[in-house]
Coordinates of C-alpha atoms and ligand atoms in Angstrom, one line a residue:
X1 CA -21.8 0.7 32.8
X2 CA -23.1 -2.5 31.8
X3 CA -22.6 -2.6 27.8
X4 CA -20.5 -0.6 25.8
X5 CA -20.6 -0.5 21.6
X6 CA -17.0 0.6 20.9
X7 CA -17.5 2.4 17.1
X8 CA -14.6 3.6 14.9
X9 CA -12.4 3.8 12.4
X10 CA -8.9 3.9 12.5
X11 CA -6.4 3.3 9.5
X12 CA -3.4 4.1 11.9
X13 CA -4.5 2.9 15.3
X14 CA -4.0 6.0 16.9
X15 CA -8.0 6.3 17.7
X16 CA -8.8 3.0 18.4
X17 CA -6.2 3.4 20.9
X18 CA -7.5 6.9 22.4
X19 CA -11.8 4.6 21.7
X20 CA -10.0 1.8 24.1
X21 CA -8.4 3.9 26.8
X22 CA -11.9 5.8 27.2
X23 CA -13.4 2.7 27.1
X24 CA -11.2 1.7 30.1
X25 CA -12.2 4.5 32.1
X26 CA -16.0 4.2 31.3
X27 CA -15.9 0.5 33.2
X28 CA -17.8 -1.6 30.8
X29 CA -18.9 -5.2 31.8
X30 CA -19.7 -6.2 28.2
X31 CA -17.9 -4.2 25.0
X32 CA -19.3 -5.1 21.4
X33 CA -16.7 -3.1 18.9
X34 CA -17.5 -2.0 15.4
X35 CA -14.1 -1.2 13.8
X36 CA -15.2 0.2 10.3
X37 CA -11.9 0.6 9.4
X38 CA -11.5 -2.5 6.9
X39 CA -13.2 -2.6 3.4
X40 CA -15.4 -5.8 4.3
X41 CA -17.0 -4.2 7.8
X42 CA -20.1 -2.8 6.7
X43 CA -21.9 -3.9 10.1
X44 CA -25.8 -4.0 10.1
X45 CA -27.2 -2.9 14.1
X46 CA -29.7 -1.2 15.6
X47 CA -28.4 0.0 19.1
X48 CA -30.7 -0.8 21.5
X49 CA -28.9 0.0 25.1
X50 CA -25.8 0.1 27.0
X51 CA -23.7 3.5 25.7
X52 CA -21.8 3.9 22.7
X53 CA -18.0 5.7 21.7
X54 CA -18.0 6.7 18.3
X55 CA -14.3 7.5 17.0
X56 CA -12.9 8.9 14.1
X57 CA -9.7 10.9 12.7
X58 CA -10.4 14.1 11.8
X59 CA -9.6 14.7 8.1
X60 CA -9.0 18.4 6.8
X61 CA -11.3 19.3 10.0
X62 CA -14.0 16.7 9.1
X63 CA -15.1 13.3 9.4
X64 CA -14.0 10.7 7.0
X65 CA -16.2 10.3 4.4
X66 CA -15.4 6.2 4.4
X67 CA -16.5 6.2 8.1
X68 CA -19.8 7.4 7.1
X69 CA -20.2 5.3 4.3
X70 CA -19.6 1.8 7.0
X71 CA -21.7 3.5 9.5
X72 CA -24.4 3.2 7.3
X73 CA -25.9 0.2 8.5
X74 CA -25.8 0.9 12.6
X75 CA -28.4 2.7 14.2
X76 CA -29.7 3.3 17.6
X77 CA -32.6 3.9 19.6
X78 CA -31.7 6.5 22.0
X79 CA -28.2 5.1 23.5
X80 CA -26.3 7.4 24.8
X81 CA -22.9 8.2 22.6
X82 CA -19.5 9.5 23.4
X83 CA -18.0 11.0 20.4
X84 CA -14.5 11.7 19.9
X85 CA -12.0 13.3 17.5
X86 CA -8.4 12.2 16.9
X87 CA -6.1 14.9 15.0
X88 CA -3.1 15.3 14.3
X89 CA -2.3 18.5 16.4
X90 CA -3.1 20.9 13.8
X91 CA -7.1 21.5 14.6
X92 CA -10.1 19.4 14.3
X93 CA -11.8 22.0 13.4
X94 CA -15.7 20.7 12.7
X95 CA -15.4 17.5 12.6
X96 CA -17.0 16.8 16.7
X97 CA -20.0 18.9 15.1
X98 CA -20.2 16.8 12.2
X99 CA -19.6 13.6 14.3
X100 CA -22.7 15.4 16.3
X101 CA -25.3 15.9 13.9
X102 CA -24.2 12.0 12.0
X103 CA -24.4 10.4 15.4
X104 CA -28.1 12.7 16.2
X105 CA -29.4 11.7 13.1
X106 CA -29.0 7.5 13.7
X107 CA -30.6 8.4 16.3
X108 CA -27.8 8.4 19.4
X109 CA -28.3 11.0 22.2
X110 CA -24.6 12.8 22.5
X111 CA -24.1 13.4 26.0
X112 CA -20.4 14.1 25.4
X113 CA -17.4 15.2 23.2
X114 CA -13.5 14.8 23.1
X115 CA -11.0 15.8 20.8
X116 CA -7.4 13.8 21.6
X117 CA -4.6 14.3 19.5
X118 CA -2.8 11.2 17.5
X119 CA 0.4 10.8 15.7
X120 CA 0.0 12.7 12.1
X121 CA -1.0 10.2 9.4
X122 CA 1.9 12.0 7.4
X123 CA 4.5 11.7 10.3
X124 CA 7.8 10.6 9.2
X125 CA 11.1 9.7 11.1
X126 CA 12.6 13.1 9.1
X127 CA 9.4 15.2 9.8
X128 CA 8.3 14.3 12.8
X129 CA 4.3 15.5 13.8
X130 CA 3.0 14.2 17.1
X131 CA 4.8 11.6 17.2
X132 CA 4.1 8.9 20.0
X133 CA 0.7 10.2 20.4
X134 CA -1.8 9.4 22.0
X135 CA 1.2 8.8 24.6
X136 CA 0.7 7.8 28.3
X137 CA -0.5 11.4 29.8
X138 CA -3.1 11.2 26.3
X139 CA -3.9 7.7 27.7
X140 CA -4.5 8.6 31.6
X141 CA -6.9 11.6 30.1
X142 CA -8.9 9.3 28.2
X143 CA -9.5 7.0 31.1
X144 CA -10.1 10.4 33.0
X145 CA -12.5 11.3 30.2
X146 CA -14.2 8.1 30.3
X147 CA -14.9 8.0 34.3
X148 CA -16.1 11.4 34.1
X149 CA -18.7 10.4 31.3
X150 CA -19.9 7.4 33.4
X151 CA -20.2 9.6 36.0
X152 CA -22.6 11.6 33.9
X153 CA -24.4 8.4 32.9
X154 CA -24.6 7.0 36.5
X155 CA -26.0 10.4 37.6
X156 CA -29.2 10.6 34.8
X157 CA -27.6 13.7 32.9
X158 CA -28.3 13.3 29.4
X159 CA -28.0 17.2 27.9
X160 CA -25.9 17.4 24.6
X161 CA -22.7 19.8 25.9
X162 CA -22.0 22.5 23.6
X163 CA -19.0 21.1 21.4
X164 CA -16.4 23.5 19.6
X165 CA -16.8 23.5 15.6
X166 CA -19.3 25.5 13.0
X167 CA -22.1 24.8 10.9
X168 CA -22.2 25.0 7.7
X169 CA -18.9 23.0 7.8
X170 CA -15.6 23.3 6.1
X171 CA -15.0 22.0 2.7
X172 CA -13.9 18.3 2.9
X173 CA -11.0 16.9 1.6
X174 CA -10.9 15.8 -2.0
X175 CA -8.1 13.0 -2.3
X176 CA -8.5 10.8 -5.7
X177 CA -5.3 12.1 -7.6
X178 CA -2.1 10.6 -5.7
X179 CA -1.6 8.0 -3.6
X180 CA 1.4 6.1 -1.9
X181 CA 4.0 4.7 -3.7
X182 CA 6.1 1.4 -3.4
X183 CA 9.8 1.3 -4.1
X184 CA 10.3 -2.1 -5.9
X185 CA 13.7 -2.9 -4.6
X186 CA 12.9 -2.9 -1.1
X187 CA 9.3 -4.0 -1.6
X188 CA 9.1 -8.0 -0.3
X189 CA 5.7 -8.2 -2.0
X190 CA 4.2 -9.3 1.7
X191 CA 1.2 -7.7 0.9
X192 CA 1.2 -6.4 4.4
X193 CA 0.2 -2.9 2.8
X194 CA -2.9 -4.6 0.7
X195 CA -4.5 -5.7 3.9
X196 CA -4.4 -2.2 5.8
X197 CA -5.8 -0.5 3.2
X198 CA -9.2 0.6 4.4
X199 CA -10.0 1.7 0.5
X200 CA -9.3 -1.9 -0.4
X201 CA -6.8 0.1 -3.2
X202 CA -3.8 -2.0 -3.7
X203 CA -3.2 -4.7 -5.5
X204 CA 0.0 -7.0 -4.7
X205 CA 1.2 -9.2 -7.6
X206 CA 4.5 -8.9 -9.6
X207 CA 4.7 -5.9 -7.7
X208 CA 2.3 -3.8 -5.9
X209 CA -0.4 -1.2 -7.7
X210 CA -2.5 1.3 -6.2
X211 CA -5.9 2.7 -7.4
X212 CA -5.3 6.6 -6.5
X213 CA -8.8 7.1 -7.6
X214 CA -9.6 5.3 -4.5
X215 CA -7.2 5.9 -1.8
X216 CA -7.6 8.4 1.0
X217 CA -3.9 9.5 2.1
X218 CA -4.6 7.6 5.4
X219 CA -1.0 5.8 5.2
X220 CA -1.8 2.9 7.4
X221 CA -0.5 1.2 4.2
X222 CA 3.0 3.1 4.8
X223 CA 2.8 2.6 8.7
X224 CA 2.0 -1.4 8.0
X225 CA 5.3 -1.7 5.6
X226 CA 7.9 -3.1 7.2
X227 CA 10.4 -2.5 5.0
X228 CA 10.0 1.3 4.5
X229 CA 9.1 0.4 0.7
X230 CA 5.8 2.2 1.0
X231 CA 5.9 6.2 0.6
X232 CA 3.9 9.4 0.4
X233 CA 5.8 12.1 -1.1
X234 CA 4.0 13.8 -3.8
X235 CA 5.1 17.5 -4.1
X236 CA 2.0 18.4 -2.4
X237 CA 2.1 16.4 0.6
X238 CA 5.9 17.0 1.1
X239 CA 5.2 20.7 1.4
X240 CA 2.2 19.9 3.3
X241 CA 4.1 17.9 6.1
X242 CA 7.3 20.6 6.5
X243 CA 4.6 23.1 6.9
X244 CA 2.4 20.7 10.0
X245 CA 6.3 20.1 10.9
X246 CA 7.6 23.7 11.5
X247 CA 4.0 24.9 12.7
X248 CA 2.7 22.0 14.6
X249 CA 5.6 21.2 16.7
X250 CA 3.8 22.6 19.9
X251 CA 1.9 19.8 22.1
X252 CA -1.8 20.2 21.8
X253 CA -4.0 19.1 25.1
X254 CA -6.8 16.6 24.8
X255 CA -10.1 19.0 25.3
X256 CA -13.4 17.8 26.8
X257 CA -16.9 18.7 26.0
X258 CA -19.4 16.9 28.8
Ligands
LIG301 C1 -6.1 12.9 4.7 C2 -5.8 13.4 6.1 C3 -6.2 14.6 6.5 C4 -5.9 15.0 7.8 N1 -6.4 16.2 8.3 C5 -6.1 16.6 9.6 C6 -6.5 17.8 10.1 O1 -7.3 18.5 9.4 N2 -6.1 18.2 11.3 C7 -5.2 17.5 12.0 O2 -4.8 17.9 13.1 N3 -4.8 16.3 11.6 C8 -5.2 15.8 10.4 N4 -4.8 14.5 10.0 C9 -4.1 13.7 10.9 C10 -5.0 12.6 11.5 O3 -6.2 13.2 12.0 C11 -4.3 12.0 12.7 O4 -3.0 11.5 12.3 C12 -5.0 10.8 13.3 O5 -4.4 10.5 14.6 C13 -5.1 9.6 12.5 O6 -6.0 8.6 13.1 P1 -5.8 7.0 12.9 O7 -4.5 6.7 13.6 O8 -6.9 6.5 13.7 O9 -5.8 6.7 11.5 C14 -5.2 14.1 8.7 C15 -4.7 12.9 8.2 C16 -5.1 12.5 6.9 C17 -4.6 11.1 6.4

């Protein structure tokens, strides 16, 4: 595999980390990466060769609609993609399909799917939901799952496998109304939690505002505080993640469409 364009976007690492350990097993000599994650990466490319992975989280069994706002500007001519979902071992329902038809319409030829599971976004210490994950077993199957998709490559197989999901798709998620929320008197004002924000949504001053109009529930900017100042506990979300909790609590395995 000679080049490799690593695309994704990844608020709380857990799919770069499942992109990179594919990306391992794949054996690239050259890797370009594309992490859409941040507000400023809006990347302008046209794909010309070499393969491509194209990762995101799955979000209320879709892709998130950020990630197709910064994949606006990259585009291919005909390079072969690997796409795969990262969920939170509940389901990831359409999202691979979605991914799919995104990736067919820039102009990518799919030639595999995965679906690996990460650490819920809404994971807490009390609450625990796939915790650790992608752990080392997740990791050794994504650098199975790569060498088995350069093995494809290598052997001029270049069919679209049929991937699990449905079209039409699932209604979205619609976030906008709550957001995070920072407890003053443990806040440092670091800002730590401003610059993971991939909805560029908080502002850090006298103390630290978010714009819940913009923010997507992703909690990197809870994962990024060090001082557990940063929360999300609306009513809502709270029921939400005793509910993933008590019926989510089985390990899910990776699954591989090639
Ligand atoms: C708004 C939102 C919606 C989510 N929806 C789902 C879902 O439908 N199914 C699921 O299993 N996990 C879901 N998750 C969990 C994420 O898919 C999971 O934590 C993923 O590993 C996060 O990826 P990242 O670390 O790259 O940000 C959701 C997370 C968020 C923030």
């Amino acid at each position: 595999m000679p080049k490799l364009h690593l695309i994704y976007f990844s608020p709380t690492g857990t799919t770069r980390k499942t992109v990179t350990g594919i990306a391992g097993g794949m054996g690239a000599g050259q890797t370009t990466t594309y992490d859409l994650t941040l507000p400023d990466a809006m990347p302008e490319a046209v794909l010309k060769d070499g393969a491509a992975i194209i990762g995101v989280p799955v979000y209320a069994g879709r892709v998130p609609e950020l990630f197709l706002r910064r994949l606006r500007g990259i585009s291919s001519c005909g390079v072969p993609a690997v796409l795969v979902a990262v969920y939170g071992n509940r389901a990831f329902e359409d999202a691979l399909v979605e991914l799919r038809d995104v990736a067919t319409a820039k102009g990518f030829k799919v030639i595999a799917a995965a679906a690996f599971i990460g650490e819920h976004s809404f994971s807490t210490s009390t609450l625990p939901i796939a915790t650790g994950r992608p752990d080392g077993d997740d990791l050794k199957l994504a650098a199975v799952f790569g060498e088995r998709v350069a093995a494809k490559i290598a052997r001029g197989a270049l069919d679209t496998p049929m991937i699990d999901g449905q079209t039409p798709y699932r209604e979205g998620m619609k976030a906008g109304k709550m957001a995070p929320e920072t407890d003053s008197a443990a806040c440092t004002l670091c800002g730590a939690c401003a610059t993971a924000c991939p909805a560029g949504a908080i502002r850090v001053a006298a103390r630290v505002t978010t714009d819940a109009a913009g923010c997507i529930w992703c909690c990197a900017c809870v994962k990024a505080c060090k001082t557990g100042a940063r929360t999300l506990n609306p009513p809502g979300i709270v029921a939400l993640r005793e509910r993933l909790h008590d019926q989510c609590g089985t390990p899910k395995a990776p699954r591989f469409f090639l």
